[in-house]
Coordinates of C-alpha atoms and ligand atoms in Angstrom, one line a residue:
M1337 CA 177.1 214.0 20.1
H1338 CA 177.2 215.9 16.8
K1339 CA 178.7 214.2 13.7
P1340 CA 181.9 215.5 12.0
E1341 CA 181.6 217.4 8.8
A1342 CA 181.8 215.5 5.5
H1343 CA 185.4 214.7 4.6
I1344 CA 187.8 212.2 3.0
L1345 CA 190.4 210.5 5.1
T1346 CA 193.5 209.5 3.2
I1347 CA 195.7 206.8 4.9
F1348 CA 199.3 206.5 3.7
G1349 CA 200.6 203.0 4.5
A1350 CA 197.2 201.5 4.0
S1351 CA 198.6 198.0 3.4
G1352 CA 200.4 198.1 6.8
D1353 CA 199.8 196.6 10.2
L1354 CA 198.4 199.7 11.9
T1355 CA 195.8 200.3 9.2
R1356 CA 194.5 196.7 9.3
R1357 CA 194.7 196.1 13.0
K1358 CA 193.7 199.5 14.4
L1359 CA 192.5 202.2 12.0
I1360 CA 190.0 200.3 9.8
P1361 CA 188.4 198.5 12.8
A1362 CA 188.2 201.8 14.7
L1363 CA 186.5 203.5 11.7
Y1364 CA 184.1 200.6 11.3
D1365 CA 183.1 200.9 14.9
L1366 CA 182.5 204.6 14.5
F1367 CA 180.4 203.8 11.5
L1368 CA 178.3 201.3 13.5
Q1369 CA 177.7 203.8 16.2
G1370 CA 176.5 206.3 13.5
L1371 CA 179.4 208.7 14.4
L1372 CA 180.9 209.0 10.9
P1373 CA 179.6 211.8 8.6
D1374 CA 176.9 210.8 6.0
A1375 CA 179.3 211.8 3.3
F1376 CA 182.6 210.2 4.1
S1377 CA 185.3 208.1 2.4
V1378 CA 188.6 206.6 3.1
V1379 CA 191.3 206.6 0.4
G1380 CA 194.1 204.1 1.1
A1381 CA 197.5 205.0 -0.5
G1382 CA 200.6 203.0 -0.9
R1383 CA 202.9 201.1 -3.3
K1384 CA 201.0 197.9 -3.0
G1385 CA 199.0 197.3 -6.2
Y1386 CA 195.5 197.2 -4.8
T1387 CA 192.4 198.3 -6.8
D1388 CA 189.4 199.8 -5.0
D1389 CA 187.8 196.3 -5.0
S1390 CA 190.8 194.3 -3.9
F1391 CA 191.4 196.9 -1.1
R1392 CA 187.8 196.5 0.0
E1393 CA 188.0 192.8 0.0
Q1394 CA 191.2 192.8 2.0
M1395 CA 189.8 195.2 4.6
R1396 CA 186.6 193.2 4.8
A1397 CA 188.7 190.1 5.6
E1398 CA 190.6 192.1 8.2
L1399 CA 187.4 193.3 9.8
E1400 CA 186.2 189.7 10.1
E1401 CA 189.5 188.8 11.8
Q1402 CA 190.0 191.8 14.0
S1403 CA 186.5 192.8 15.0
P1404 CA 184.3 189.7 14.6
N1405 CA 181.9 190.5 17.5
L1406 CA 181.3 194.3 17.3
P1407 CA 177.8 195.2 18.6
G1408 CA 175.5 196.0 15.6
S1409 CA 177.8 194.4 13.1
S1410 CA 176.3 192.4 10.2
R1411 CA 177.2 191.3 6.7
E1412 CA 175.1 194.2 5.3
K1413 CA 176.7 196.8 7.6
A1414 CA 180.2 195.6 6.7
D1415 CA 179.3 195.8 3.0
E1416 CA 177.9 199.3 3.4
F1417 CA 181.1 200.4 5.3
T1418 CA 183.6 198.9 2.8
R1419 CA 181.8 200.7 -0.1
C1420 CA 183.2 203.9 1.3
L1421 CA 186.8 202.6 0.9
F1422 CA 189.0 203.5 -2.1
Y1423 CA 192.6 202.9 -3.0
V1424 CA 195.3 204.7 -5.0
S1425 CA 198.5 202.9 -5.8
L1426 CA 201.5 205.2 -5.7
D1427 CA 205.1 205.4 -4.5
T1428 CA 204.7 207.5 -1.4
S1429 CA 208.3 208.7 -1.6
D1430 CA 207.9 210.1 -5.2
P1431 CA 206.5 213.7 -5.2
A1432 CA 205.3 213.3 -8.9
A1433 CA 203.1 210.4 -7.8
Y1434 CA 200.9 212.9 -5.8
I1435 CA 199.2 214.0 -9.0
A1436 CA 197.5 210.6 -9.1
L1437 CA 196.4 211.1 -5.5
K1438 CA 195.0 214.5 -6.3
Q1439 CA 193.0 213.1 -9.2
K1440 CA 191.7 210.2 -7.1
L1441 CA 190.6 212.5 -4.3
E1442 CA 188.8 214.7 -6.9
K1443 CA 187.0 211.6 -8.4
V1444 CA 185.9 210.3 -4.9
R1445 CA 184.8 213.8 -3.9
K1446 CA 182.5 214.1 -7.0
E1447 CA 181.3 210.6 -6.8
R1448 CA 180.4 210.8 -3.1
S1449 CA 179.4 214.5 -3.0
I1450 CA 182.0 215.4 -0.4
G1451 CA 183.3 219.0 -0.1
G1452 CA 187.0 219.9 0.2
N1453 CA 187.6 218.8 3.8
L1454 CA 190.6 216.4 4.0
I1455 CA 192.4 214.4 6.7
F1456 CA 195.8 212.8 5.9
Y1457 CA 196.9 209.9 8.2
L1458 CA 200.6 209.1 8.1
A1459 CA 200.9 205.3 8.9
T1460 CA 204.1 205.0 7.0
P1461 CA 207.7 204.5 8.2
P1462 CA 208.7 207.8 10.0
S1463 CA 211.3 208.7 7.3
L1464 CA 208.3 209.4 5.0
Y1465 CA 206.4 211.8 7.4
A1466 CA 208.1 215.0 6.1
P1467 CA 208.3 213.9 2.4
V1468 CA 204.6 213.1 2.3
A1469 CA 203.6 216.4 3.9
L1470 CA 205.8 218.4 1.5
S1471 CA 204.5 216.4 -1.5
L1472 CA 200.9 217.1 -0.4
A1473 CA 201.7 220.8 -0.2
S1474 CA 203.3 220.8 -3.7
Q1475 CA 200.0 219.6 -5.1
G1476 CA 198.0 222.3 -3.2
L1477 CA 196.4 219.6 -1.1
T1478 CA 197.2 221.4 2.2
R1479 CA 195.7 224.7 1.2
E1480 CA 192.5 225.7 3.1
G1481 CA 189.6 227.9 1.8
D1482 CA 186.2 227.4 3.3
D1483 CA 187.2 223.8 3.9
W1484 CA 189.8 222.4 6.3
K1485 CA 192.9 220.2 5.9
R1486 CA 194.4 218.2 8.8
I1487 CA 197.3 215.7 9.2
I1488 CA 197.7 213.0 11.7
V1489 CA 201.3 211.9 12.4
E1490 CA 202.1 208.6 14.1
K1491 CA 204.8 208.0 16.6
P1492 CA 207.8 208.0 16.7
F1493 CA 207.9 211.8 16.4
G1494 CA 211.6 212.1 15.9
Y1495 CA 214.5 210.1 17.2
D1496 CA 215.9 212.7 19.5
L1497 CA 215.6 216.4 20.2
T1498 CA 217.3 217.5 17.0
S1499 CA 215.3 215.2 14.7
S1500 CA 212.0 216.1 16.4
R1501 CA 212.7 219.8 16.0
E1502 CA 213.6 219.2 12.3
L1503 CA 210.4 217.3 11.8
N1504 CA 208.3 220.0 13.5
Q1505 CA 209.9 222.6 11.3
Q1506 CA 209.3 220.6 8.1
L1507 CA 205.7 219.9 9.0
R1508 CA 205.1 223.5 10.1
S1509 CA 206.4 224.8 6.8
V1510 CA 203.3 223.4 5.1
F1511 CA 200.7 223.0 8.0
R1512 CA 199.8 225.3 10.8
E1513 CA 200.1 223.9 14.3
D1514 CA 196.3 223.7 14.7
Q1515 CA 196.2 221.5 11.6
L1516 CA 198.8 219.0 13.1
Y1517 CA 197.6 216.1 15.1
R1518 CA 200.5 214.1 16.7
I1519 CA 199.0 210.9 17.9
D1520 CA 200.0 209.2 21.2
H1521 CA 197.4 206.5 21.6
Y1522 CA 197.8 206.5 25.4
L1523 CA 196.0 209.8 25.4
G1524 CA 193.1 208.2 23.7
K1525 CA 192.6 205.7 26.5
E1526 CA 189.5 206.4 28.7
T1527 CA 191.5 205.7 31.9
V1528 CA 194.2 208.2 30.9
Q1529 CA 191.5 210.9 30.3
N1530 CA 190.0 209.9 33.7
I1531 CA 193.2 211.1 35.4
L1532 CA 191.9 214.7 34.7
V1533 CA 188.4 213.9 35.8
T1534 CA 189.6 212.2 39.0
R1535 CA 191.8 215.1 39.9
F1536 CA 189.7 218.1 38.8
S1537 CA 186.1 217.0 39.3
N1538 CA 186.5 215.9 42.9
G1539 CA 187.1 218.2 45.8
I1540 CA 188.9 215.7 47.9
F1541 CA 192.1 214.9 45.8
E1542 CA 193.5 218.3 44.7
P1543 CA 194.0 219.8 48.2
I1544 CA 196.4 216.9 49.1
W1545 CA 197.9 216.5 45.6
N1546 CA 201.2 218.2 46.4
R1547 CA 204.5 218.0 48.2
N1548 CA 202.9 218.5 51.6
Y1549 CA 201.0 215.2 51.4
V1550 CA 202.6 213.1 48.6
S1551 CA 205.8 211.3 49.5
H1552 CA 206.5 210.0 46.0
V1553 CA 204.8 209.0 42.7
E1554 CA 205.5 205.7 40.9
I1555 CA 204.6 204.9 37.3
T1556 CA 204.9 201.4 35.7
A1557 CA 204.3 200.5 32.1
S1558 CA 205.2 196.8 31.8
E1559 CA 204.8 194.4 28.9
S1560 CA 205.0 190.6 29.2
L1561 CA 205.8 190.2 25.5
G1562 CA 209.3 190.4 24.0
V1563 CA 210.2 192.2 20.8
G1564 CA 208.8 189.4 18.6
E1565 CA 209.3 190.2 14.9
R1566 CA 210.1 193.9 15.6
G1567 CA 213.7 193.2 16.7
G1568 CA 215.2 195.2 13.8
Y1569 CA 213.0 198.3 14.6
Y1570 CA 213.6 198.0 18.4
E1571 CA 217.4 197.8 18.0
G1572 CA 217.3 201.5 16.9
S1573 CA 214.8 202.5 19.5
G1574 CA 214.9 200.9 23.0
A1575 CA 212.6 201.4 26.0
L1576 CA 213.5 205.0 26.7
R1577 CA 212.5 206.1 23.2
D1578 CA 209.7 203.6 22.6
M1579 CA 207.8 204.1 25.8
F1580 CA 209.2 206.6 28.2
Q1581 CA 209.7 209.7 26.0
N1582 CA 206.1 209.6 24.8
H1583 CA 203.6 207.5 26.8
I1584 CA 205.1 207.7 30.3
L1585 CA 205.9 211.4 30.1
Q1586 CA 202.4 212.1 28.9
L1587 CA 201.2 210.3 32.1
V1588 CA 203.6 212.3 34.2
A1589 CA 202.2 215.5 32.7
L1590 CA 198.6 214.6 33.4
V1591 CA 199.2 213.4 36.9
S1592 CA 201.4 216.4 37.9
M1593 CA 200.0 219.4 35.9
E1594 CA 198.2 222.4 37.4
P1595 CA 194.5 222.6 36.9
P1596 CA 193.7 224.0 33.5
V1597 CA 191.3 227.0 33.2
W1598 CA 188.9 225.0 31.0
A1599 CA 188.6 221.4 29.8
E1600 CA 189.7 222.7 26.3
S1601 CA 192.6 221.9 24.0
N1602 CA 194.8 225.0 24.6
S1603 CA 194.2 225.2 28.4
I1604 CA 195.0 221.6 29.0
R1605 CA 198.0 221.4 26.6
N1606 CA 199.5 224.7 28.0
E1607 CA 199.5 223.1 31.5
M1608 CA 201.1 219.9 30.2
V1609 CA 203.9 221.7 28.5
K1610 CA 204.5 223.8 31.6
V1611 CA 205.0 220.8 33.8
L1612 CA 207.1 219.0 31.3
D1613 CA 209.3 222.1 31.1
S1614 CA 209.6 221.9 34.9
I1615 CA 211.2 218.4 35.1
R1616 CA 214.7 218.9 36.4
P1617 CA 217.3 218.0 33.7
L1618 CA 219.4 215.0 34.6
S1619 CA 223.1 215.7 35.1
R1620 CA 225.8 213.1 34.3
E1621 CA 225.9 212.1 38.0
D1622 CA 222.1 211.8 38.1
I1623 CA 222.1 209.6 35.0
E1624 CA 224.8 207.3 36.5
R1625 CA 222.9 207.1 39.8
D1626 CA 219.2 207.4 38.9
V1627 CA 218.8 205.8 35.5
I1628 CA 219.0 202.0 35.3
R1629 CA 218.9 200.2 32.0
G1630 CA 218.4 196.5 31.6
Q1631 CA 218.0 193.8 28.9
Y1632 CA 216.2 190.6 29.2
T1633 CA 218.1 187.3 29.1
A1634 CA 216.9 183.8 28.3
S1635 CA 214.8 182.0 31.0
K1636 CA 211.9 179.7 31.5
V1637 CA 208.5 181.2 32.3
K1638 CA 205.8 178.7 33.4
G1639 CA 207.9 175.9 31.9
E1640 CA 208.2 177.6 28.6
S1641 CA 211.7 178.6 27.3
M1642 CA 212.0 182.3 26.5
K1643 CA 214.7 183.7 24.3
G1644 CA 217.0 186.4 25.6
Y1645 CA 216.8 189.8 23.7
R1646 CA 220.2 189.1 22.0
E1647 CA 218.8 185.9 20.5
E1648 CA 215.7 187.6 19.0
E1649 CA 215.4 187.9 15.2
G1650 CA 217.0 191.1 13.8
V1651 CA 218.9 191.8 17.1
D1652 CA 222.7 192.3 17.2
P1653 CA 224.1 189.4 19.4
E1654 CA 226.1 192.0 21.2
S1655 CA 223.3 194.5 21.4
R1656 CA 223.4 197.2 24.1
T1657 CA 219.8 198.3 23.5
E1658 CA 217.8 198.6 26.7
T1659 CA 214.6 196.6 26.9
Y1660 CA 214.0 198.0 30.4
V1661 CA 214.5 201.4 31.9
G1662 CA 213.8 202.5 35.5
L1663 CA 214.5 206.1 36.6
K1664 CA 214.1 208.6 39.3
F1665 CA 213.5 212.3 38.6
H1666 CA 212.1 215.5 40.1
I1667 CA 209.7 218.3 39.0
D1668 CA 211.0 221.6 40.1
N1669 CA 207.9 223.7 40.8
W1670 CA 205.9 224.9 43.9
R1671 CA 203.7 221.8 43.9
W1672 CA 206.2 219.1 43.5
K1673 CA 209.5 220.4 44.9
G1674 CA 211.3 217.5 46.7
V1675 CA 208.8 214.8 45.6
P1676 CA 210.6 212.0 43.7
F1677 CA 209.0 210.5 40.7
Y1678 CA 209.9 206.9 39.8
A1679 CA 209.1 205.4 36.4
R1680 CA 209.9 202.0 34.9
T1681 CA 209.0 200.3 31.6
G1682 CA 210.2 197.1 30.1
K1683 CA 209.6 194.1 27.9
R1684 CA 209.3 190.5 29.1
L1685 CA 208.2 191.6 32.6
P1686 CA 205.8 189.3 34.5
T1687 CA 202.6 190.9 33.3
R1688 CA 201.2 193.6 31.1
V1689 CA 200.2 196.5 33.4
T1690 CA 200.2 200.3 33.2
E1691 CA 199.5 202.2 36.4
I1692 CA 200.3 205.3 38.4
V1693 CA 200.7 205.0 42.2
V1694 CA 200.5 208.2 44.3
H1695 CA 202.1 207.4 47.7
F1696 CA 200.9 209.7 50.4
E1697 CA 203.0 210.7 53.5
S1698 CA 202.5 208.6 56.6
T1699 CA 200.7 210.0 59.6
P1700 CA 202.9 212.5 61.5
H1701 CA 202.6 210.5 64.8
H1702 CA 202.0 206.8 65.1
I1703 CA 199.6 205.9 67.9
F1704 CA 198.8 202.4 66.7
C1705 CA 201.9 200.2 66.9
D1706 CA 200.4 197.0 65.6
T1707 CA 200.1 198.2 62.0
E1708 CA 200.2 195.2 59.7
G1709 CA 202.6 195.3 56.8
S1710 CA 205.6 197.6 56.3
S1711 CA 203.8 200.7 55.4
D1712 CA 201.1 202.9 56.9
R1713 CA 201.2 205.2 53.9
N1714 CA 198.0 205.5 51.9
Q1715 CA 198.3 204.8 48.2
L1716 CA 196.0 205.8 45.3
I1717 CA 196.5 203.5 42.3
I1718 CA 195.3 204.7 39.0
R1719 CA 195.1 201.7 36.8
I1720 CA 195.4 202.5 33.0
Q1721 CA 195.3 198.9 31.8
P1722 CA 194.2 196.1 32.3
D1723 CA 191.4 195.9 34.8
E1724 CA 191.0 199.6 34.5
G1725 CA 190.0 201.4 37.6
L1726 CA 191.0 203.2 40.8
L1727 CA 192.2 201.7 44.1
L1728 CA 192.7 203.4 47.4
K1729 CA 194.7 201.7 50.1
F1730 CA 194.2 202.7 53.7
G1731 CA 194.3 201.4 57.3
M1732 CA 191.3 199.8 59.1
K1733 CA 190.9 198.4 62.6
V1734 CA 190.9 194.6 62.7
P1735 CA 187.8 193.6 64.7
G1736 CA 188.6 192.4 68.2
A1737 CA 190.6 193.5 71.2
G1738 CA 193.3 196.2 70.9
Y1739 CA 194.0 198.4 67.9
N1740 CA 195.3 196.2 65.2
V1741 CA 195.4 198.0 62.0
Q1742 CA 195.2 196.3 58.6
N1743 CA 195.7 197.8 55.1
V1744 CA 192.5 197.4 53.1
N1745 CA 191.4 198.3 49.6
M1746 CA 188.6 200.5 48.3
D1747 CA 188.4 199.9 44.6
F1748 CA 186.4 200.9 41.5
H1749 CA 186.6 198.8 38.4
Y1750 CA 185.4 200.1 35.0
S1751 CA 184.1 196.7 34.3
S1752 CA 181.5 197.2 37.0
L1753 CA 179.9 199.8 34.6
S1754 CA 178.8 196.9 32.5
D1755 CA 176.4 199.0 30.3
V1756 CA 179.1 201.6 29.5
Y1757 CA 181.0 201.0 26.3
L1758 CA 184.8 201.7 26.5
P1759 CA 185.9 202.9 23.1
E1760 CA 189.3 201.9 21.7
A1761 CA 191.9 204.6 21.9
Y1762 CA 192.2 205.0 18.0
E1763 CA 188.4 205.3 17.8
R1764 CA 188.3 208.3 20.2
L1765 CA 191.3 209.9 18.6
L1766 CA 190.1 209.6 15.0
L1767 CA 186.8 211.0 15.9
D1768 CA 188.4 213.9 17.8
C1769 CA 190.5 214.8 14.8
M1770 CA 187.4 214.7 12.5
L1771 CA 185.7 217.1 15.0
G1772 CA 188.8 219.4 15.1
D1773 CA 189.5 218.7 18.8
S1774 CA 193.3 218.4 19.4
T1775 CA 193.1 218.1 23.2
L1776 CA 194.3 214.5 23.2
Y1777 CA 197.0 215.0 20.6
A1778 CA 200.5 216.0 21.6
R1779 CA 201.5 219.6 20.7
G1780 CA 204.8 220.3 19.1
D1781 CA 206.3 222.1 22.1
A1782 CA 205.3 219.3 24.4
V1783 CA 207.0 216.7 22.2
E1784 CA 210.2 218.8 22.1
S1785 CA 210.1 219.3 25.9
A1786 CA 209.9 215.5 26.4
W1787 CA 212.8 215.0 24.1
R1788 CA 214.8 217.7 25.9
F1789 CA 214.5 215.7 29.1
V1790 CA 215.4 212.4 27.5
D1791 CA 218.2 213.6 25.2
P1792 CA 221.0 213.8 27.8
V1793 CA 220.4 210.2 28.7
L1794 CA 220.5 209.0 25.1
K1795 CA 223.7 211.1 24.6
Y1796 CA 225.3 209.7 27.7
W1797 CA 224.6 206.1 26.6
Q1798 CA 225.9 206.8 23.1
E1799 CA 229.1 208.3 24.4
N1800 CA 229.5 205.6 27.1
P1801 CA 228.5 202.4 25.3
S1802 CA 230.1 200.3 28.0
G1803 CA 228.1 202.0 30.8
S1804 CA 226.1 199.6 33.0
L1805 CA 223.5 197.6 31.2
Y1806 CA 222.0 195.0 33.6
G1807 CA 220.6 191.6 32.5
Y1808 CA 217.3 190.4 33.9
P1809 CA 215.8 187.0 33.3
A1810 CA 212.7 187.1 31.1
G1811 CA 209.6 187.0 33.2
T1812 CA 211.0 189.0 36.2
W1813 CA 210.5 192.6 37.3
G1814 CA 213.7 193.9 35.7
P1815 CA 217.2 194.3 37.1
R1816 CA 217.6 194.2 40.9
E1817 CA 219.6 197.4 40.6
A1818 CA 216.4 199.3 39.9
D1819 CA 215.2 198.6 43.5
G1820 CA 218.2 200.7 44.6
L1821 CA 216.6 203.8 43.1
F1822 CA 214.5 203.9 46.3
R1823 CA 217.1 205.0 48.8
E1824 CA 214.6 205.3 51.7
D1825 CA 214.4 202.2 54.0
G1826 CA 211.4 200.0 53.3
L1827 CA 210.4 201.6 50.0
T1828 CA 210.3 199.7 46.8
W1829 CA 208.2 199.3 43.6
R1830 CA 204.7 198.1 43.9
Y1831 CA 204.5 194.7 42.2
P1832 CA 201.2 194.8 40.4
C1833 CA 199.0 191.9 39.3
R1834 CA 196.7 191.7 36.3
N1835 CA 193.8 192.2 38.7
L1836 CA 194.0 195.7 40.2
A1837 CA 193.3 194.7 43.8
D1838 CA 195.5 191.6 43.9
D1839 CA 198.9 192.5 45.2
G1840 CA 201.2 191.4 48.0
Q1841 CA 199.9 187.9 47.4
Y1842 CA 200.0 185.2 44.8
C1843 CA 199.3 186.8 41.4
E1844 CA 197.6 184.9 38.6
L1845 CA 199.7 186.0 35.7
Ligands
NAP3317 N1 201.5 198.9 14.1 C1 201.3 199.6 15.3 O1 200.6 199.1 16.2 C2 201.8 200.9 15.5 C3 201.6 201.6 16.8 C4 202.1 202.9 17.0 C5 202.7 203.5 15.9 N2 202.9 202.9 14.7 C6 203.6 203.7 13.7 O2 202.8 203.7 12.5 C7 203.6 203.6 11.3 C8 203.1 202.5 10.5 O3 203.3 201.3 11.3 P1 202.9 199.9 10.7 O4 203.1 198.9 11.9 O5 201.6 199.9 10.0 O6 204.1 199.6 9.7 P2 204.1 198.6 8.4 O7 203.3 197.4 8.7 O8 205.5 198.4 8.1 O9 203.4 199.4 7.3 C9 203.9 200.6 6.8 C10 203.3 200.8 5.4 O10 204.0 201.9 4.8 C11 204.1 201.7 3.5 N3 205.4 202.3 2.9 C12 205.5 203.3 2.1 N4 206.7 203.5 1.7 C13 207.5 202.6 2.4 C14 208.8 202.4 2.4 N5 209.7 203.1 1.8 N6 209.3 201.3 3.2 C15 208.4 200.6 3.9 N7 207.1 200.8 3.9 C16 206.6 201.8 3.1 C17 204.0 200.3 3.2 O11 202.9 200.1 2.3 P3 203.3 200.0 0.7 O12 204.4 199.0 0.6 O13 202.0 199.6 0.1 O14 203.7 201.4 0.3 C18 203.6 199.6 4.5 O15 202.5 198.8 4.4 C19 205.0 203.5 11.8 O16 205.6 204.8 11.8 C20 204.9 203.0 13.2 O17 206.0 203.4 14.0 C21 202.5 201.6 14.5

């Protein structure tokens, strides 16, 4: 793999959680693998009064805590890496303060013999995304010559359709679309990228990946944790905004899109937008029938008392924010007409799992009556996390007299590729941006398209605050009402375990 060109990466919000837990460890790992340019520096920016030295010390301590056992790491390597870190103290919201940033960048550029290539990473509160971009432009820091300028924007990208459009407009007033990298860390996961490889590098899946053979598609993104200390933030967000609008709809797009012409940014992102635009908008009746929202209530899990959402710090005791959402929707195109998609996401569910289940139609004529279990439908399970892998469920004859059929598993686990290194999502995404590859970043039109689908639900909830919000005890699979989304007899959600192949039996949670 070729190395990126020399550049400076400026991180706004360098004293924050994301920088210390994800960005600096990801950069260090890239450094250890020799994937960073020879001339490279990070400039942290924020109000906190660090100096270059104290910022280095702080990040050094974070590396020891966050990435103690990285292969190839040593005291000398960590010293060498932290020498490329710098810091400028400024009030990010004050446009005049950007003169100091410009001067700092110039100084680092000269000291480290780096040309004019710059990446800006916005790890600040979202209210600062547009002000930072506009202030950078006012100092001429977005202008390209022979060099390039790129900006990475964290989620959330807007709060609804209107605010995401506004943010897109503001950013596009100073950056071209191809300079904009909207990060959705789900797209940086190996297993998410593997959806494309599974579908489009094998001859056996694509011919049956359509309404003729698929009965329905199910997506689960569950978390076992509650909101923790982020109650204040979560109150203004909820599961639909926090998980569904971005991560789950990206998974929907990858699993349902048409084959791209090439494995290249525009080809892939064009197909993703096309399918997101094809999701049937939900009417008021659809929302009332097919969108179930829930909120976790206090309970005991494994003997440990768990708070209800309304008892969490920073949460309104009468809050109507959803910590769970389960919904059913359709994609109106030739491939998927009539195939329901079911998705659910929530906090304080029994285990942390993200997976897609493609349920295939049953055989047209049943000649074996003794099929064990309720379903003779084949399922392909694409496990995003944990125990990343693929699982195909199909019927096999039980040895002995007659034709007893049993559902069995054929599974592949990434962990079996023991010599293959699975990079962290942020590592892959940072490197892609450095290389100018935006394939795994969300394009502006795709973000707006996702908000367009979600917006009517948010509006309906806002206009009908007393609409149904179901409680579910912490540690359970969400409100029972979500099972009612499957109106066909015998169908229900798959109840996954941490281990991909363990289901329908006792789960070690
Ligand atoms: N943490 C994650 O795992 C994660 C995951 C996905 C997305 N994100 C997104 O990434 C962004 C940063 O998240 P974070 O968790 O790192 O947040 P954080 O811990 O609150 O850090 C944000 C940083 O922004 C700086 N800042 C500048 N102006 C600020 C202001 N007016 N008010 C508050 N802080 C200000 C602060 O540094 P100074 O005080 O030094 O200026 C602070 O350290 C957010 O937009 C978040 O939604 C975070």
